[in-house]
Amino acid sequence: MKLTIIGHWGGYPKQNAASSGYLVEHEGFQLLVDCGSGVLSKLQNITQPEDLDAVTLSHYHPDHIADIGVLQHARLIQGFLGKKPPALPIYSHDFDQAEFAKLTYKDITKGIAYLPNESLQVGPFHIAFLKTNHPVPCFAMRIEAGGKSLVYTADSAFKEEFIPFSQNADLLLCECNFYGSQSGAAAGHMNSLEAGRFAERANVKQLILTHLPHYGTLTELVGEASSEYTGIINLAEEFMSISI
Ligand SMILES: [Zn+2]
């Protein structure tokens, strides 16, 4: 399984960058996890929109879904140009019916509801979900393929259920929208100390901090997380690619 970071800014993209978007690949299958602002532009450095095989979405905040509309346009236009791709499945929750309805567009994309308590098979990926602590319904994902596991927290304050859900994962892609001296709980986010403690308790093999703040010195997040977690810690970076 291979993870490539397309965008990693929380809330909105920094200049010339993208908010949440992660390409997960295995056996030639390309799964895009979240499709925030700037993702469609940045994605084209790695793969083309018409080559994606599936999308999964965690929730309907703009920094995770803003580029769904332009992804739909890209596949429509590529169809006119003779490269008609099959309808793209977009897996998401349907607790917001108005947002869920937008995922189906002509015969270009098709919204498919996942159920929080049922795991999903998407191409070679087995995906389990966990409802997070966020102001709107949002789901973390445990993605497994080829005997390896990746946990993506999406957006959330820390919750105890994360620990069994993430146990022994090969990689924890953990949101970290706040520095250790701040509390993110009221906003539905984690800070660096919580991310580190979470990684240590879940015994994950490595930690990547993502959904990053736009201010301060980001390397301090790693220093703070490392006071709680003894494993490998990296900051998410644009186009960073990790073989899991
Ligand atoms: Zn977000």
mmCIF file of C-alpha atoms and ligand atoms in Angstrom:
data_model
loop_
_atom_site.group_PDB
_atom_site.id
_atom_site.type_symbol
_atom_site.label_atom_id
_atom_site.label_comp_id
_atom_site.label_asym_id
_atom_site.label_seq_id
_atom_site.Cartn_x
_atom_site.Cartn_y
_atom_site.Cartn_z
ATOM 1 C CA MET A 1 0.000 0.000 0.000
ATOM 2 C CA LYS A 2 1.293 3.449 -0.838
ATOM 3 C CA LEU A 3 0.163 6.752 0.657
ATOM 4 C CA THR A 4 0.836 10.076 -1.068
ATOM 5 C CA ILE A 5 -0.037 13.339 0.677
ATOM 6 C CA ILE A 6 -1.806 15.675 -1.767
ATOM 7 C CA GLY A 7 -2.822 18.327 0.780
ATOM 8 C CA HIS A 8 -2.476 18.611 4.522
ATOM 9 C CA TRP A 9 -3.643 22.054 5.686
ATOM 10 C CA GLY A 10 -6.483 22.255 8.191
ATOM 11 C CA GLY A 11 -9.460 24.513 7.510
ATOM 12 C CA TYR A 12 -8.241 26.082 4.277
ATOM 13 C CA PRO A 13 -5.224 25.697 2.008
ATOM 14 C CA LYS A 14 -2.136 27.808 2.506
ATOM 15 C CA GLN A 15 -0.999 29.741 -0.584
ATOM 16 C CA ASN A 16 -0.252 27.456 -3.563
ATOM 17 C CA ALA A 17 -1.186 24.425 -1.483
ATOM 18 C CA ALA A 18 -4.148 22.187 -0.705
ATOM 19 C CA SER A 19 -6.239 21.178 2.274
ATOM 20 C CA SER A 20 -7.057 17.534 3.036
ATOM 21 C CA GLY A 21 -6.430 15.002 0.274
ATOM 22 C CA TYR A 22 -4.604 11.671 0.394
ATOM 23 C CA LEU A 23 -3.993 9.230 -2.429
ATOM 24 C CA VAL A 24 -3.873 5.589 -1.323
ATOM 25 C CA GLU A 25 -2.745 3.019 -3.888
ATOM 26 C CA HIS A 26 -2.462 -0.747 -3.966
ATOM 27 C CA GLU A 27 -2.165 -3.123 -6.910
ATOM 28 C CA GLY A 28 -2.784 -0.242 -9.324
ATOM 29 C CA PHE A 29 -6.040 0.854 -7.647
ATOM 30 C CA GLN A 30 -6.153 4.564 -6.844
ATOM 31 C CA LEU A 31 -8.301 5.664 -3.923
ATOM 32 C CA LEU A 32 -8.553 9.350 -3.045
ATOM 33 C CA VAL A 33 -9.352 9.952 0.611
ATOM 34 C CA ASP A 34 -10.956 13.394 1.039
ATOM 35 C CA CYS A 35 -10.950 16.035 -1.678
ATOM 36 C CA GLY A 36 -10.476 19.438 -0.096
ATOM 37 C CA SER A 37 -9.719 22.821 -1.561
ATOM 38 C CA GLY A 38 -6.739 22.744 -3.926
ATOM 39 C CA VAL A 39 -6.633 18.957 -4.126
ATOM 40 C CA LEU A 40 -7.720 18.627 -7.767
ATOM 41 C CA SER A 41 -4.939 20.937 -8.948
ATOM 42 C CA LYS A 42 -2.232 19.322 -6.799
ATOM 43 C CA LEU A 43 -3.415 15.779 -7.594
ATOM 44 C CA GLN A 44 -2.504 16.265 -11.248
ATOM 45 C CA ASN A 45 1.185 16.232 -10.311
ATOM 46 C CA ILE A 46 0.732 12.606 -9.253
ATOM 47 C CA THR A 47 -2.159 11.171 -11.280
ATOM 48 C CA GLN A 48 -5.017 12.375 -13.456
ATOM 49 C CA PRO A 49 -8.587 12.888 -12.200
ATOM 50 C CA GLU A 50 -9.951 10.444 -14.787
ATOM 51 C CA ASP A 51 -7.599 7.733 -13.529
ATOM 52 C CA LEU A 52 -8.982 7.656 -9.976
ATOM 53 C CA ASP A 53 -10.865 4.451 -9.157
ATOM 54 C CA ALA A 54 -12.768 5.580 -6.059
ATOM 55 C CA VAL A 55 -13.090 8.371 -3.491
ATOM 56 C CA THR A 56 -13.944 8.160 0.198
ATOM 57 C CA LEU A 57 -14.992 11.202 2.211
ATOM 58 C CA SER A 58 -14.818 11.658 5.969
ATOM 59 C CA HIS A 59 -17.266 14.577 6.291
ATOM 60 C CA TYR A 60 -18.715 17.557 4.493
ATOM 61 C CA HIS A 61 -16.593 20.474 5.669
ATOM 62 C CA PRO A 62 -15.140 22.425 2.717
ATOM 63 C CA ASP A 63 -11.514 21.644 3.556
ATOM 64 C CA HIS A 64 -12.409 17.976 2.859
ATOM 65 C CA ILE A 65 -14.890 18.209 -0.033
ATOM 66 C CA ALA A 66 -14.474 21.587 -1.773
ATOM 67 C CA ASP A 67 -12.982 20.043 -4.933
ATOM 68 C CA ILE A 68 -15.590 17.330 -5.505
ATOM 69 C CA GLY A 69 -17.438 19.602 -7.950
ATOM 70 C CA VAL A 70 -14.353 20.276 -10.067
ATOM 71 C CA LEU A 71 -13.377 16.603 -9.935
ATOM 72 C CA GLN A 72 -16.801 15.878 -11.463
ATOM 73 C CA HIS A 73 -16.175 18.516 -14.147
ATOM 74 C CA ALA A 74 -12.738 17.103 -14.914
ATOM 75 C CA ARG A 75 -14.154 13.639 -15.564
ATOM 76 C CA LEU A 76 -17.043 15.076 -17.594
ATOM 77 C CA ILE A 77 -14.658 17.066 -19.805
ATOM 78 C CA GLN A 78 -12.232 14.182 -20.223
ATOM 79 C CA GLY A 79 -15.251 12.179 -21.421
ATOM 80 C CA PHE A 80 -15.952 14.795 -24.095
ATOM 81 C CA LEU A 81 -12.304 14.520 -25.121
ATOM 82 C CA GLY A 82 -12.684 10.814 -25.732
ATOM 83 C CA LYS A 83 -11.289 9.429 -22.484
ATOM 84 C CA LYS A 84 -14.675 8.582 -20.968
ATOM 85 C CA PRO A 85 -13.952 7.056 -17.588
ATOM 86 C CA PRO A 86 -16.471 4.858 -15.770
ATOM 87 C CA ALA A 87 -18.729 6.448 -13.145
ATOM 88 C CA LEU A 88 -16.557 7.209 -10.146
ATOM 89 C CA PRO A 89 -17.871 5.805 -6.851
ATOM 90 C CA ILE A 90 -17.717 8.359 -4.020
ATOM 91 C CA TYR A 91 -18.236 6.683 -0.665
ATOM 92 C CA SER A 92 -19.473 8.913 2.124
ATOM 93 C CA HIS A 93 -21.984 9.011 4.947
ATOM 94 C CA ASP A 94 -25.553 10.144 4.259
ATOM 95 C CA PHE A 95 -26.320 11.820 7.598
ATOM 96 C CA ASP A 96 -26.427 15.047 5.594
ATOM 97 C CA GLN A 97 -28.772 14.218 2.734
ATOM 98 C CA ALA A 98 -28.295 17.516 0.890
ATOM 99 C CA GLU A 99 -24.507 17.108 0.778
ATOM 100 C CA PHE A 100 -24.703 13.379 0.023
ATOM 101 C CA ALA A 101 -27.008 14.080 -2.940
ATOM 102 C CA LYS A 102 -24.309 16.244 -4.568
ATOM 103 C CA LEU A 103 -21.974 13.264 -4.831
ATOM 104 C CA THR A 104 -24.039 11.830 -7.679
ATOM 105 C CA TYR A 105 -23.555 13.809 -10.887
ATOM 106 C CA LYS A 106 -25.007 12.657 -14.260
ATOM 107 C CA ASP A 107 -23.275 9.345 -15.055
ATOM 108 C CA ILE A 108 -19.942 10.851 -13.973
ATOM 109 C CA THR A 109 -19.876 10.128 -10.234
ATOM 110 C CA LYS A 110 -22.094 8.088 -7.958
ATOM 111 C CA GLY A 111 -22.533 8.715 -4.234
ATOM 112 C CA ILE A 112 -22.596 5.500 -2.201
ATOM 113 C CA ALA A 113 -23.427 5.651 1.504
ATOM 114 C CA TYR A 114 -21.205 3.780 3.905
ATOM 115 C CA LEU A 115 -22.614 2.591 7.192
ATOM 116 C CA PRO A 116 -20.632 3.475 10.306
ATOM 117 C CA ASN A 117 -20.793 -0.011 11.753
ATOM 118 C CA GLU A 118 -20.135 -1.935 8.576
ATOM 119 C CA SER A 119 -16.791 -2.241 6.889
ATOM 120 C CA LEU A 120 -16.512 -1.721 3.183
ATOM 121 C CA GLN A 121 -14.514 -3.349 0.409
ATOM 122 C CA VAL A 122 -13.297 -0.822 -2.160
ATOM 123 C CA GLY A 123 -11.081 -2.447 -4.781
ATOM 124 C CA PRO A 124 -8.265 -4.095 -2.788
ATOM 125 C CA PHE A 125 -9.006 -2.002 0.318
ATOM 126 C CA HIS A 126 -10.907 -3.125 3.370
ATOM 127 C CA ILE A 127 -12.169 -0.012 5.151
ATOM 128 C CA ALA A 128 -13.623 0.250 8.662
ATOM 129 C CA PHE A 129 -15.112 3.450 10.073
ATOM 130 C CA LEU A 130 -15.283 5.153 13.452
ATOM 131 C CA LYS A 131 -17.437 8.177 14.212
ATOM 132 C CA THR A 132 -15.250 11.014 15.429
ATOM 133 C CA ASN A 133 -15.753 13.924 17.823
ATOM 134 C CA HIS A 134 -16.365 16.831 15.482
ATOM 135 C CA PRO A 135 -19.111 19.475 15.123
ATOM 136 C CA VAL A 136 -20.616 17.583 12.165
ATOM 137 C CA PRO A 137 -20.826 13.814 11.530
ATOM 138 C CA CYS A 138 -17.333 12.701 10.555
ATOM 139 C CA PHE A 139 -15.705 9.292 10.249
ATOM 140 C CA ALA A 140 -12.158 8.057 10.746
ATOM 141 C CA MET A 141 -11.055 5.216 8.489
ATOM 142 C CA ARG A 142 -8.905 2.155 9.024
ATOM 143 C CA ILE A 143 -7.760 1.106 5.568
ATOM 144 C CA GLU A 144 -6.191 -2.323 5.130
ATOM 145 C CA ALA A 145 -4.639 -4.034 2.121
ATOM 146 C CA GLY A 146 -1.810 -6.476 1.526
ATOM 147 C CA GLY A 147 -1.599 -7.246 5.238
ATOM 148 C CA LYS A 148 -0.883 -3.598 6.119
ATOM 149 C CA SER A 149 -3.007 -0.970 7.820
ATOM 150 C CA LEU A 150 -3.365 2.792 7.652
ATOM 151 C CA VAL A 151 -5.554 4.732 10.071
ATOM 152 C CA TYR A 152 -6.738 8.195 9.058
ATOM 153 C CA THR A 153 -8.354 10.073 11.920
ATOM 154 C CA ALA A 154 -10.068 12.655 9.718
ATOM 155 C CA ASP A 155 -11.087 15.557 11.993
ATOM 156 C CA SER A 156 -11.656 14.871 15.661
ATOM 157 C CA ALA A 157 -11.027 15.727 19.238
ATOM 158 C CA PHE A 158 -9.433 12.759 20.963
ATOM 159 C CA LYS A 159 -11.790 9.952 21.901
ATOM 160 C CA GLU A 160 -10.981 6.776 23.732
ATOM 161 C CA GLU A 161 -12.425 4.563 20.978
ATOM 162 C CA PHE A 162 -9.538 5.609 18.744
ATOM 163 C CA ILE A 163 -7.158 3.366 20.699
ATOM 164 C CA PRO A 164 -8.700 -0.048 19.909
ATOM 165 C CA PHE A 165 -9.646 1.157 16.415
ATOM 166 C CA SER A 166 -6.031 2.031 15.613
ATOM 167 C CA GLN A 167 -4.258 -0.727 17.514
ATOM 168 C CA ASN A 168 -0.959 -1.836 15.913
ATOM 169 C CA ALA A 169 -1.585 0.107 12.709
ATOM 170 C CA ASP A 170 1.401 0.385 10.398
ATOM 171 C CA LEU A 171 0.756 4.077 9.963
ATOM 172 C CA LEU A 172 -1.365 6.592 11.857
ATOM 173 C CA LEU A 173 -2.247 9.657 9.802
ATOM 174 C CA CYS A 174 -3.422 11.819 12.673
ATOM 175 C CA GLU A 175 -4.917 15.243 12.591
ATOM 176 C CA CYS A 176 -2.966 17.758 14.649
ATOM 177 C CA ASN A 177 -4.535 21.162 14.280
ATOM 178 C CA PHE A 178 -3.182 22.641 17.511
ATOM 179 C CA TYR A 179 0.072 23.038 19.431
ATOM 180 C CA GLY A 180 0.562 21.345 22.778
ATOM 181 C CA SER A 181 -0.182 24.497 24.776
ATOM 182 C CA GLN A 182 -3.597 24.829 23.112
ATOM 183 C CA SER A 183 -6.786 22.824 23.490
ATOM 184 C CA GLY A 184 -8.519 21.787 20.300
ATOM 185 C CA ALA A 185 -11.298 19.859 21.995
ATOM 186 C CA ALA A 186 -13.966 22.574 21.702
ATOM 187 C CA ALA A 187 -13.289 22.883 17.966
ATOM 188 C CA GLY A 188 -13.275 19.098 17.503
ATOM 189 C CA HIS A 189 -9.535 18.749 16.932
ATOM 190 C CA MET A 190 -6.429 17.297 18.604
ATOM 191 C CA ASN A 191 -3.194 18.904 19.665
ATOM 192 C CA SER A 192 0.318 17.495 19.261
ATOM 193 C CA LEU A 193 0.508 15.970 22.739
ATOM 194 C CA GLU A 194 -2.783 14.144 22.238
ATOM 195 C CA ALA A 195 -1.614 12.852 18.862
ATOM 196 C CA GLY A 196 1.614 11.552 20.398
ATOM 197 C CA ARG A 197 -0.135 9.934 23.352
ATOM 198 C CA PHE A 198 -2.679 8.366 20.994
ATOM 199 C CA ALA A 199 0.102 6.888 18.809
ATOM 200 C CA GLU A 200 1.910 5.490 21.844
ATOM 201 C CA ARG A 201 -1.187 3.914 23.376
ATOM 202 C CA ALA A 202 -2.339 2.431 20.070
ATOM 203 C CA ASN A 203 1.162 1.021 19.493
ATOM 204 C CA VAL A 204 1.277 2.213 15.892
ATOM 205 C CA LYS A 205 4.464 1.768 13.882
ATOM 206 C CA GLN A 206 4.695 5.360 12.703
ATOM 207 C CA LEU A 207 2.886 8.650 13.046
ATOM 208 C CA ILE A 208 2.295 11.374 10.481
ATOM 209 C CA LEU A 209 0.849 14.642 11.755
ATOM 210 C CA THR A 210 -1.545 16.286 9.320
ATOM 211 C CA HIS A 211 -4.394 18.821 9.093
ATOM 212 C CA LEU A 212 -1.766 21.306 10.202
ATOM 213 C CA PRO A 213 -2.173 24.833 11.588
ATOM 214 C CA HIS A 214 -1.232 27.857 9.465
ATOM 215 C CA TYR A 215 0.826 29.594 12.161
ATOM 216 C CA GLY A 216 3.729 28.911 14.462
ATOM 217 C CA THR A 217 6.720 26.638 13.849
ATOM 218 C CA LEU A 218 5.384 23.314 12.639
ATOM 219 C CA THR A 219 8.456 21.325 13.714
ATOM 220 C CA GLU A 220 7.450 22.115 17.293
ATOM 221 C CA LEU A 221 4.464 19.822 16.774
ATOM 222 C CA VAL A 222 6.876 16.937 16.186
ATOM 223 C CA GLY A 223 8.928 17.835 19.263
ATOM 224 C CA GLU A 224 5.816 17.928 21.401
ATOM 225 C CA ALA A 225 4.394 14.670 20.018
ATOM 226 C CA SER A 226 7.769 12.973 20.571
ATOM 227 C CA SER A 227 7.508 13.682 24.290
ATOM 228 C CA GLU A 228 4.617 11.178 24.286
ATOM 229 C CA TYR A 229 5.472 8.748 21.474
ATOM 230 C CA THR A 230 8.771 6.948 20.965
ATOM 231 C CA GLY A 231 8.191 5.856 17.348
ATOM 232 C CA ILE A 232 8.848 7.594 14.047
ATOM 233 C CA ILE A 233 7.046 10.942 13.639
ATOM 234 C CA ASN A 234 6.848 13.042 10.488
ATOM 235 C CA LEU A 235 4.964 16.149 9.496
ATOM 236 C CA ALA A 236 2.781 15.705 6.437
ATOM 237 C CA GLU A 237 4.342 17.387 3.423
ATOM 238 C CA GLU A 238 2.960 17.942 -0.035
ATOM 239 C CA PHE A 239 3.664 14.917 -2.278
ATOM 240 C CA MET A 240 5.323 12.995 0.544
ATOM 241 C CA SER A 241 4.978 9.342 -0.410
ATOM 242 C CA ILE A 242 5.215 6.461 2.024
ATOM 243 C CA SER A 243 5.235 2.755 1.242
ATOM 244 C CA ILE A 244 3.393 0.954 3.967
HETATM 245 ZN ZN ZN B 1 -10.810 19.777 8.389
#
